[in-house]
XYZ file of C-alpha atoms in Angstrom:
680
model
C 118.005 68.792 -56.948
C 117.198 67.483 -60.543
C 120.778 68.989 -61.466
C 122.546 67.619 -58.510
C 121.260 64.058 -59.124
C 122.293 63.769 -62.940
C 125.837 64.616 -62.098
C 125.882 62.061 -59.754
C 124.545 59.798 -62.094
C 127.079 60.693 -64.924
C 130.101 60.220 -62.374
C 128.434 56.652 -61.381
C 128.350 55.792 -65.303
C 131.599 56.874 -66.249
C 133.356 55.079 -63.275
C 131.417 52.177 -64.326
C 132.577 52.230 -67.937
C 136.250 52.407 -66.488
C 135.789 49.297 -64.615
C 134.327 47.433 -67.339
C 137.172 48.657 -70.026
C 139.748 47.333 -67.174
C 137.883 43.983 -66.842
C 138.077 43.638 -70.877
C 141.752 44.524 -70.632
C 142.337 41.539 -68.176
C 140.083 38.978 -69.908
C 142.719 39.408 -72.860
C 145.843 38.975 -70.801
C 144.620 35.598 -69.324
C 143.563 34.577 -72.845
C 147.132 35.042 -74.183
C 148.656 33.427 -70.821
C 146.151 30.388 -71.012
C 147.742 29.889 -74.578
C 150.910 29.841 -73.391
C 150.621 27.446 -70.529
C 147.854 24.957 -71.412
C 150.319 22.337 -72.345
C 151.787 22.608 -68.735
C 148.821 22.726 -66.962
C 146.100 21.143 -68.481
C 144.068 21.359 -65.301
C 144.052 24.812 -65.222
C 141.990 27.298 -67.818
C 141.206 30.641 -68.042
C 137.938 31.722 -66.359
C 136.406 34.985 -67.684
C 136.588 37.387 -64.986
C 133.354 37.941 -63.234
C 132.543 41.941 -61.642
C 131.804 41.226 -57.882
C 128.753 43.965 -57.910
C 126.245 44.770 -60.479
C 126.696 48.330 -62.270
C 123.181 49.263 -62.312
C 122.291 48.156 -58.754
C 125.447 49.957 -57.136
C 123.907 52.982 -59.341
C 120.418 52.756 -58.013
C 121.300 52.351 -54.625
C 123.720 55.293 -54.410
C 121.026 57.677 -56.197
C 118.473 56.535 -54.282
C 120.307 57.661 -51.000
C 121.709 60.450 -52.938
C 118.237 61.375 -53.380
C 117.101 60.978 -49.866
C 119.913 63.519 -48.889
C 119.188 66.145 -51.368
C 115.704 66.342 -50.432
C 116.015 66.105 -46.858
C 118.485 69.014 -47.180
C 116.534 70.958 -49.191
C 113.362 70.766 -46.939
C 115.285 72.067 -44.163
C 116.112 75.199 -46.080
C 112.548 75.695 -46.891
C 111.035 75.500 -42.957
C 110.678 78.771 -41.458
C 113.756 80.673 -39.625
C 114.933 79.753 -36.323
C 113.912 81.464 -33.238
C 117.004 83.491 -33.629
C 114.829 85.917 -36.065
C 111.851 85.233 -34.065
C 112.830 86.205 -30.434
C 113.922 89.859 -31.902
C 111.299 92.001 -30.702
C 110.681 95.433 -32.435
C 110.533 98.070 -29.724
C 109.412 101.671 -30.964
C 111.291 104.181 -28.908
C 111.897 107.858 -29.336
C 114.252 110.628 -28.371
C 113.972 111.280 -24.863
C 111.812 108.717 -23.525
C 112.511 108.086 -19.664
C 113.690 104.554 -18.224
C 110.328 103.423 -17.287
C 108.888 104.567 -20.753
C 111.637 102.473 -22.179
C 110.794 99.376 -19.855
C 107.163 99.483 -20.542
C 107.830 99.671 -24.534
C 110.234 96.598 -24.125
C 107.480 94.981 -22.383
C 110.472 94.614 -19.605
C 111.063 95.617 -15.840
C 113.230 98.798 -15.086
C 115.494 96.650 -13.861
C 116.157 95.228 -17.181
C 117.078 98.896 -18.452
C 119.616 99.377 -15.438
C 121.019 95.892 -15.856
C 121.618 96.946 -19.518
C 123.364 100.490 -18.974
C 125.596 98.717 -16.152
C 129.777 98.779 -16.923
C 128.874 102.033 -19.533
C 129.859 105.327 -19.250
C 126.603 106.380 -17.830
C 125.992 107.622 -14.179
C 123.504 104.481 -12.806
C 123.390 106.182 -9.188
C 122.076 109.166 -10.790
C 119.348 107.528 -13.088
C 115.742 107.144 -11.584
C 112.486 105.838 -13.042
C 111.457 109.468 -14.554
C 115.293 110.508 -15.988
C 115.171 110.432 -19.697
C 117.528 108.925 -21.970
C 119.488 110.027 -24.869
C 119.852 108.435 -27.947
C 122.993 106.553 -27.478
C 121.726 104.926 -24.250
C 118.396 103.961 -25.797
C 120.547 102.142 -28.638
C 122.705 100.399 -26.020
C 119.892 99.179 -23.910
C 117.813 97.531 -27.492
C 121.240 96.254 -28.432
C 121.899 94.574 -25.092
C 118.652 92.945 -24.737
C 118.991 91.655 -28.268
C 115.709 93.309 -29.596
C 115.304 95.498 -32.533
C 114.936 99.010 -32.912
C 112.372 101.428 -34.433
C 112.413 104.682 -34.021
C 108.932 106.565 -33.392
C 108.698 109.744 -35.967
C 105.082 110.504 -33.852
C 106.831 111.052 -30.581
C 109.525 113.394 -32.533
C 107.596 115.190 -35.130
C 104.190 115.485 -33.982
C 103.240 119.390 -33.207
C 100.836 119.996 -30.561
C 98.501 122.825 -31.281
C 98.710 125.574 -28.681
C 95.375 125.998 -26.498
C 96.578 128.595 -23.904
C 94.685 131.537 -23.262
C 96.256 135.361 -23.002
C 95.133 138.507 -22.389
C 92.963 140.537 -24.936
C 94.475 143.854 -26.768
C 94.832 147.252 -25.504
C 90.712 148.318 -25.211
C 89.484 151.671 -26.727
C 90.717 154.719 -24.503
C 86.614 155.671 -25.227
C 85.778 152.645 -23.133
C 88.109 153.180 -20.209
C 86.476 154.866 -16.718
C 88.744 156.201 -13.849
C 89.498 153.241 -11.282
C 90.759 153.044 -7.431
C 94.534 152.904 -6.536
C 95.668 149.785 -5.329
C 98.402 150.588 -2.643
C 100.851 148.014 -1.113
C 101.947 148.911 2.562
C 105.467 148.478 3.104
C 108.172 148.852 5.796
C 110.488 147.585 8.587
C 109.087 145.097 10.976
C 107.269 146.413 14.164
C 107.166 149.871 12.164
C 103.247 150.322 12.394
C 102.163 148.472 8.923
C 99.537 146.237 10.743
C 98.048 148.761 13.001
C 98.128 151.688 10.129
C 95.725 149.201 8.257
C 93.564 148.577 11.210
C 92.784 152.208 11.818
C 92.153 152.704 7.878
C 89.614 149.791 7.726
C 88.006 150.058 11.121
C 89.139 146.102 12.193
C 91.098 144.203 14.575
C 93.837 142.384 12.315
C 96.720 143.207 14.712
C 94.992 141.678 17.787
C 94.463 138.580 15.810
C 98.065 137.859 14.342
C 100.693 136.808 16.740
C 103.076 139.068 17.683
C 101.638 142.005 15.971
C 103.564 140.720 12.753
C 101.176 139.488 9.625
C 100.764 136.168 8.992
C 98.763 135.759 5.816
C 98.463 138.307 2.745
C 95.334 140.590 2.910
C 93.662 142.829 0.282
C 91.345 145.065 1.724
C 88.762 148.079 -0.206
C 88.561 151.175 2.467
C 85.785 153.611 1.699
C 86.902 157.247 2.471
C 84.672 159.874 3.990
C 85.226 161.711 0.671
C 83.600 159.053 -1.235
C 87.159 157.852 -2.410
C 88.263 154.442 -2.291
C 91.746 152.702 -1.861
C 92.722 149.187 -2.184
C 95.271 148.133 -0.055
C 97.973 144.963 -0.157
C 99.205 143.930 2.957
C 102.377 141.697 2.114
C 104.290 140.570 5.518
C 107.916 140.424 4.263
C 107.512 141.750 1.322
C 107.080 138.215 -0.170
C 104.134 138.212 -1.817
C 105.215 141.464 -3.720
C 108.287 139.550 -4.872
C 106.700 136.587 -5.953
C 104.029 138.784 -8.362
C 106.612 140.683 -9.322
C 109.083 137.745 -10.856
C 105.809 136.425 -12.546
C 105.223 139.373 -14.383
C 102.040 140.803 -12.374
C 102.241 144.551 -11.740
C 99.174 144.612 -9.281
C 100.703 147.993 -7.204
C 99.891 151.140 -8.103
C 101.402 153.040 -5.267
C 103.752 152.264 -2.117
C 103.347 153.717 1.362
C 106.509 153.464 2.943
C 106.253 153.101 6.748
C 108.677 154.132 8.500
C 109.317 154.527 12.467
C 110.430 157.769 13.703
C 111.911 156.786 16.869
C 113.779 153.880 14.817
C 114.554 155.328 11.408
C 115.844 153.595 8.114
C 116.186 149.955 8.800
C 117.261 147.065 6.771
C 113.693 145.967 5.336
C 113.167 149.378 4.937
C 116.320 149.460 2.285
C 114.548 146.446 1.025
C 111.404 148.016 0.340
C 112.542 151.095 -1.295
C 114.459 148.764 -3.373
C 111.239 146.889 -4.685
C 109.347 149.712 -5.157
C 112.136 151.023 -7.521
C 112.349 147.414 -9.737
C 108.638 147.658 -9.768
C 108.753 151.252 -10.979
C 106.346 152.190 -8.312
C 105.827 155.578 -6.789
C 106.326 156.024 -3.169
C 104.333 157.847 -0.579
C 106.463 158.099 3.124
C 104.132 157.479 6.093
C 106.676 158.712 9.289
C 105.045 156.392 12.157
C 105.138 157.216 15.710
C 105.305 160.745 15.624
C 103.440 160.633 18.935
C 106.495 159.194 20.573
C 108.810 161.890 22.499
C 111.437 160.436 21.238
C 109.998 160.665 17.688
C 112.550 162.479 14.823
C 110.615 162.611 11.311
C 113.499 164.945 10.032
C 116.285 162.184 11.018
C 113.999 159.698 8.777
C 113.927 162.435 5.534
C 117.680 162.793 5.903
C 118.633 159.096 6.155
C 116.547 158.379 3.352
C 118.406 160.766 1.127
C 121.279 158.162 0.936
C 118.985 155.957 -0.932
C 117.646 158.505 -3.205
C 113.934 158.972 -1.855
C 113.901 162.909 -1.433
C 111.165 164.419 -0.065
C 109.481 167.407 -0.638
C 110.607 169.351 1.613
C 113.842 168.528 0.385
C 113.067 169.557 -3.305
C 112.013 166.198 -4.235
C 108.640 164.619 -5.278
C 108.081 162.125 -2.743
C 105.172 163.043 -0.188
C 105.894 162.949 3.328
C 103.379 162.831 6.306
C 103.575 162.569 9.469
C 101.322 160.156 11.389
C 100.601 157.792 14.654
C 98.760 154.667 13.673
C 97.814 154.487 17.390
C 96.307 157.708 17.861
C 94.970 158.067 14.364
C 96.904 161.594 13.527
C 96.793 162.463 10.147
C 95.654 159.150 9.013
C 93.560 161.277 6.249
C 96.328 163.211 5.299
C 98.095 160.182 4.004
C 95.019 158.845 2.325
C 94.635 162.053 0.588
C 98.199 161.964 -0.361
C 97.512 158.748 -2.064
C 94.260 159.664 -3.374
C 96.401 162.836 -4.945
C 99.011 160.823 -6.351
C 96.814 158.053 -7.855
C 95.056 161.423 -9.798
C 98.154 162.044 -11.342
C 98.836 158.943 -12.504
C 95.296 158.901 -14.246
C 94.367 155.244 -13.354
C 91.886 153.842 -15.927
C 90.178 150.378 -16.623
C 87.905 148.688 -19.041
C 84.629 146.897 -16.958
C 83.565 145.046 -19.779
C 84.556 141.959 -21.589
C 86.229 138.788 -20.322
C 87.739 139.327 -16.928
C 91.449 139.699 -16.377
C 92.863 139.697 -13.205
C 95.618 138.394 -10.267
C 96.005 135.983 -7.450
C 97.232 137.854 -4.361
C 96.569 134.635 -1.839
C 95.172 131.463 -1.851
C 94.409 129.018 1.125
C 92.091 125.985 1.751
C 88.897 126.552 3.640
C 87.673 123.201 5.231
C 83.908 124.481 4.503
C 84.907 125.827 1.090
C 87.542 124.079 -0.668
C 90.451 125.855 -2.423
C 90.065 129.834 -1.908
C 91.580 132.898 -3.702
C 91.823 136.611 -2.692
C 92.205 138.061 -6.311
C 92.582 141.794 -7.667
C 90.480 142.395 -10.815
C 91.953 144.327 -13.352
C 89.550 144.175 -16.297
C 86.067 143.559 -16.899
C 83.382 142.282 -14.235
C 83.446 138.922 -12.743
C 79.965 137.338 -11.942
C 78.511 134.254 -10.426
C 79.510 131.094 -12.619
C 82.275 132.779 -14.899
C 84.912 130.393 -15.901
C 88.640 131.245 -14.993
C 91.962 130.079 -15.366
C 94.937 130.566 -13.048
C 98.495 128.876 -13.908
C 97.671 125.370 -13.965
C 94.028 125.531 -12.213
C 90.380 126.749 -13.450
C 87.223 127.165 -11.300
C 83.696 127.951 -11.833
C 82.873 130.400 -9.583
C 80.335 129.263 -6.869
C 80.820 132.351 -4.741
C 82.378 135.457 -4.233
C 82.739 137.586 -1.023
C 84.068 140.829 0.151
C 87.083 141.294 2.579
C 84.749 141.403 5.337
C 83.454 137.801 4.064
C 79.883 139.106 2.836
C 78.605 137.317 -0.396
C 78.882 140.133 -3.301
C 77.419 139.660 -6.752
C 79.699 141.584 -8.844
C 83.747 142.274 -8.772
C 84.909 145.424 -10.800
C 88.088 146.942 -11.764
C 90.817 147.339 -8.531
C 88.283 145.548 -6.487
C 89.439 142.632 -4.114
C 87.639 139.448 -4.050
C 87.321 136.117 -2.295
C 86.902 133.492 -5.188
C 85.111 130.123 -4.287
C 85.083 127.014 -6.748
C 88.825 126.523 -7.758
C 89.723 122.619 -8.592
C 93.155 123.576 -7.294
C 95.010 126.143 -5.480
C 97.028 128.595 -7.862
C 99.996 130.456 -6.856
C 100.030 134.207 -5.671
C 100.887 135.923 -8.645
C 99.177 133.998 -11.431
C 97.371 135.697 -13.378
C 93.521 134.904 -13.741
C 91.909 135.058 -16.995
C 87.935 134.081 -17.465
C 87.168 131.623 -20.895
C 84.035 130.654 -22.421
C 83.724 127.243 -21.335
C 84.351 124.402 -18.681
C 86.047 122.571 -21.865
C 88.292 125.713 -23.024
C 89.458 125.767 -19.360
C 90.513 121.981 -19.226
C 92.215 122.542 -22.803
C 93.963 125.221 -21.377
C 94.927 123.562 -18.213
C 95.949 120.468 -19.989
C 98.352 122.473 -22.300
C 100.363 124.352 -19.587
C 100.943 121.377 -17.940
C 102.100 119.624 -21.523
C 104.275 123.046 -21.996
C 105.608 123.003 -18.328
C 106.413 119.157 -18.571
C 108.215 119.853 -21.870
C 110.407 122.202 -20.552
C 111.189 120.097 -17.720
C 112.176 117.489 -20.306
C 114.352 119.766 -22.134
C 116.043 120.605 -18.580
C 116.654 116.995 -17.653
C 117.898 115.989 -20.866
C 120.525 119.139 -20.590
C 121.543 118.089 -16.922
C 121.683 114.143 -18.136
C 124.151 115.169 -21.180
C 126.174 117.174 -19.121
C 126.708 114.280 -16.522
C 127.134 111.667 -19.406
C 129.958 114.115 -20.539
C 131.564 114.403 -17.209
C 131.240 110.844 -16.659
C 133.001 109.757 -20.091
C 135.736 112.417 -19.665
C 136.478 110.976 -15.797
C 136.416 107.349 -17.883
C 138.711 108.636 -20.387
C 141.208 110.135 -17.801
C 141.258 106.660 -15.946
C 141.522 104.628 -19.018
C 144.804 106.974 -19.953
C 146.154 106.529 -16.353
C 146.051 102.991 -16.219
C 146.745 102.437 -19.610
C 149.933 101.689 -20.182
C 150.186 99.495 -17.394
C 150.222 95.914 -16.874
C 147.083 94.408 -15.651
C 148.514 93.114 -12.726
C 149.481 96.488 -11.918
C 146.247 97.959 -12.791
C 143.982 95.662 -10.459
C 146.638 96.561 -7.382
C 146.200 100.335 -8.075
C 142.344 100.027 -8.119
C 142.496 97.730 -4.851
C 144.387 100.759 -3.061
C 142.365 103.400 -4.489
C 139.427 101.529 -3.249
C 140.793 101.140 0.278
C 141.538 104.761 0.583
C 138.041 105.622 -0.529
C 136.676 103.503 2.222
C 138.548 105.096 4.832
C 137.643 108.312 3.622
C 134.240 107.767 4.295
C 132.732 110.139 7.147
C 131.378 108.541 10.317
C 128.357 109.636 11.621
C 129.620 112.753 13.702
C 127.845 114.943 16.108
C 125.360 117.449 15.853
C 128.186 120.125 15.947
C 130.150 118.939 13.784
C 128.167 118.180 11.093
C 127.849 121.358 8.372
C 124.589 120.380 6.536
C 121.338 121.314 8.329
C 118.439 119.140 7.249
C 115.325 121.116 7.339
C 111.298 119.562 6.864
C 109.213 122.872 6.569
C 106.311 122.232 8.350
C 107.038 119.349 9.606
C 108.668 117.797 12.848
C 111.746 119.921 12.599
C 110.705 123.119 12.045
C 106.814 124.397 11.988
C 105.421 127.671 11.373
C 101.619 128.165 12.386
C 101.272 123.978 12.998
C 101.126 122.136 16.434
C 102.866 118.983 17.098
C 100.916 116.080 18.572
C 101.776 113.955 21.918
C 102.897 111.213 19.810
C 105.104 113.087 17.633
C 107.060 115.318 20.337
C 107.462 111.599 22.243
C 108.961 110.326 19.139
C 111.139 112.948 18.437
C 112.371 113.026 21.987
C 112.815 109.452 21.648
C 114.911 109.839 18.695
C 116.799 113.148 19.959
C 114.884 115.297 17.323
C 114.658 118.893 18.167
C 111.137 120.557 17.164
C 110.693 123.889 16.831
C 107.463 125.558 16.323
C 106.964 129.396 15.166
C 103.940 131.405 14.883
C 106.220 134.744 13.784
C 107.963 133.628 10.226
C 110.431 136.233 11.180
C 111.899 134.336 14.250
C 111.650 131.180 12.292
C 114.162 132.471 9.809
C 116.190 133.934 12.634
C 116.293 130.710 14.191
C 117.385 128.914 11.198
C 120.032 131.161 10.570
C 121.186 130.711 14.139
C 121.260 126.966 13.396
C 122.884 127.105 10.499
C 125.932 129.799 12.060
C 126.322 127.158 14.993
C 127.432 124.720 12.294
C 130.081 126.953 10.822
C 133.917 126.824 11.750
C 134.770 129.542 13.892
C 137.399 131.830 12.937
C 140.367 133.342 14.535
C 140.605 137.320 14.716
C 143.991 138.816 15.802
C 143.375 141.874 18.090
C 146.567 143.947 18.349
C 147.618 145.107 21.865
C 150.662 147.003 21.122
C 153.302 148.054 18.485
C 157.221 148.633 18.334
C 159.616 149.511 15.628
C 163.507 148.545 15.626
C 165.637 151.453 16.375
C 168.682 149.018 16.557
C 169.868 145.399 16.129
C 172.676 143.573 17.949
C 173.577 140.400 18.998
C 174.265 138.815 22.532
C 176.477 135.458 23.417
C 174.557 132.579 25.350
C 176.636 129.848 25.988
C 178.433 129.012 22.911
C 175.933 130.704 20.532
C 175.063 133.922 19.511
C 171.540 135.172 19.960
C 169.986 138.035 17.548
C 168.569 141.025 19.854
C 166.243 143.973 18.419
C 166.391 147.292 19.944
C 162.890 148.347 20.111
C 160.535 151.393 21.252
C 156.765 150.796 22.400
C 155.034 153.208 19.697
C 151.291 152.426 20.636
C 149.801 149.967 23.164
C 152.119 147.443 25.038
C 154.029 144.375 24.445
C 153.186 141.410 26.745
C 155.445 138.469 26.527
C 153.291 135.935 27.237
C 151.175 136.818 24.109
C 151.909 136.344 20.536
C 154.062 138.033 18.065
C 154.368 138.928 14.479
C 157.145 140.885 12.797
C 156.439 143.121 9.920
C 158.864 144.262 7.249
C 157.667 146.563 4.041
C 153.881 145.642 5.068
C 154.754 141.761 4.603
C 154.665 139.459 7.685
C 157.775 137.252 7.583
C 157.451 135.574 11.043
C 154.973 134.827 13.307
C 155.758 133.187 17.206
C 157.009 134.360 20.456
C 159.416 135.648 22.191
C 162.365 133.912 24.354
C 163.131 137.235 26.243
C 162.226 140.654 27.143
C 163.893 143.232 28.663
C 163.926 147.158 29.536
C 167.836 147.612 30.298
C 169.331 144.818 31.876
C 165.585 143.609 33.776
C 163.550 141.126 32.393
C 160.058 142.290 32.398
C 156.699 140.691 31.348
C 155.130 143.939 29.894
C 156.821 146.970 28.641
C 154.143 149.993 27.875
C 153.956 152.877 25.170
C 156.972 155.141 24.946
C 159.397 152.796 26.528
C 162.625 151.291 24.848
C 163.100 147.573 25.308
C 165.343 144.742 23.968
C 163.818 141.413 22.885
C 164.831 138.060 20.749
C 162.241 135.671 18.958
C 161.625 132.138 19.630
C 163.035 131.453 16.068
C 167.209 132.266 15.939
C 167.665 132.605 12.267
C 165.404 135.547 11.631
C 167.436 138.415 11.229
C 166.301 142.040 12.394
C 166.464 145.240 10.092
C 166.279 148.668 11.386
C 162.891 150.093 10.499
C 160.957 146.594 11.138
C 157.880 146.539 13.195
C 157.014 144.179 15.801
C 153.570 143.865 16.749
C 151.919 142.218 19.996
C 148.583 140.752 19.330
C 146.329 137.828 20.734
C 144.191 135.423 19.079
C 140.539 134.994 19.277
C 137.846 132.627 18.014
C 134.731 134.098 16.259
C 131.787 132.039 16.259
C 130.987 131.792 12.482
C 127.901 133.663 10.850
C 125.665 132.383 7.826
C 125.446 134.413 4.985
C 122.205 132.939 3.818
C 119.193 135.301 3.348
C 115.632 133.830 2.751
C 114.923 137.043 0.501
C 112.205 138.585 2.429
């Protein structure tokens, strides 16, 4: 400020000196003129020129005003920054954060994030609160909301310690002891699987099951008169077997394949063979219903040869036992064959140390809470043990056998019911014993975290793919309209929107809809549930069908029928007759000439009212109807095999050639059939 004031003072002083010098010059001139005109003008005398203002006063006032202005300006410059810099809130972000997390970090509503992303390349309609955002869109949101971005290194770089539980290393062979085989009964529906188990374990499971089909997965320990024990698994539709194998759980040692002697190899028989082969499990063949008069066990063995199941009778290694589950014939022979195969496999296990096992089934009991049926594979389970399975853990409060009786210990190959789970694990989940509840919680938390990380990666990948698709579509749209005037561009966009509105599907009838919405265990399809009067009345009022099933296969068949009903019918051509062209000629009808083919019927018959097609060198060159069909000179409606005829087509431009074929056929609409298969 001082320098500026000094400059102004010097400037004003220079200006004052110039004025004074100018004033002195004027005084001299006046003095000279006064001397010249003093005689002529005696009254007038030259007075010294007086400056109209005082220089010191002017300089002082100017300097005072200037000091005031400069001081105020410097005070303003020294004030803190305005609200524009104050309002820039710093937001800590990280790669892959969700829409909800970004809004929370910004201390804004989720709608603020959506508004910031409008008119960008991202697909707003696909975004949800839990959708993950990549770096581009996080920056875009922060920029549009006029905030300051700060990347969080903790979220990107922090590595969480692996807290998972794993199996123990292989045990010392000296510690292993023989164990009972775990056997799965598989086969086609109604071939007698449940009845066979019923005879083996002396219970009435089949009587309690709806339609004789097992509706749950059971594991049972059967003691034989010889003192040997076999653990049987019953898997309806092979769903549990597939689920366990998909999770890497190799529980089954032997598969007993049940085939009805009066029915033979069926679809699910083949599926069972494939399941056993994929799991690399040996098979024992049980040919059931041999007590029936129409039974043919040898036919079953021959049919199985096509699927590489070769019985010992045909030089193979598969034991085949002829049984009757109803009368109990040869059931002990089947059990002995199973035990013999188990001895060959030399099945052993380690009964010491922490428990390892597999969940066979899980359900919620009203009095006991979450309950699982499990097979112990290593160690010995006792009350109070801490277990983890999947993303659930348990402190064992109660154990019971297949008859519901409490037990104190469960050893390898033994099925056991376990009570004490916090949540329900899934079939096929691996059971591991840990040292404490805290350790169990840490394992479950880690597995949930790991699953969340995998899901985040998948979501980011999907989001990135959608973003690229949207960008490509946006780029194509820009290229399409890039060279047009803005009026032309607006008009074309208006036309496209108008066409899209016209293309919107209206509500169609149930028959026309290709989509079948299904709610499992709800008001549309129900399995092993009941629909109350209120629900039924509400559904009837809204025209919603409720279909309840007690048998899983009937439900699947019903769904397949509904899906097939919504498929368009296909048109099939059924040939009625075939004729070959032996000669060609023309006839005159009025003023025009009509080409005519002389034919001989080789197969079936030609019917004038049906449809025809002309085939040349195996290619169809015409389809349509006939204008005339004659035998000699007589018009006729049907020409049978071996007869000659002349015919002309509805399209006169088609030329006949000797050797062409004429096919008479009829069209028949065939209902569509879905290819959907639930996989069990």
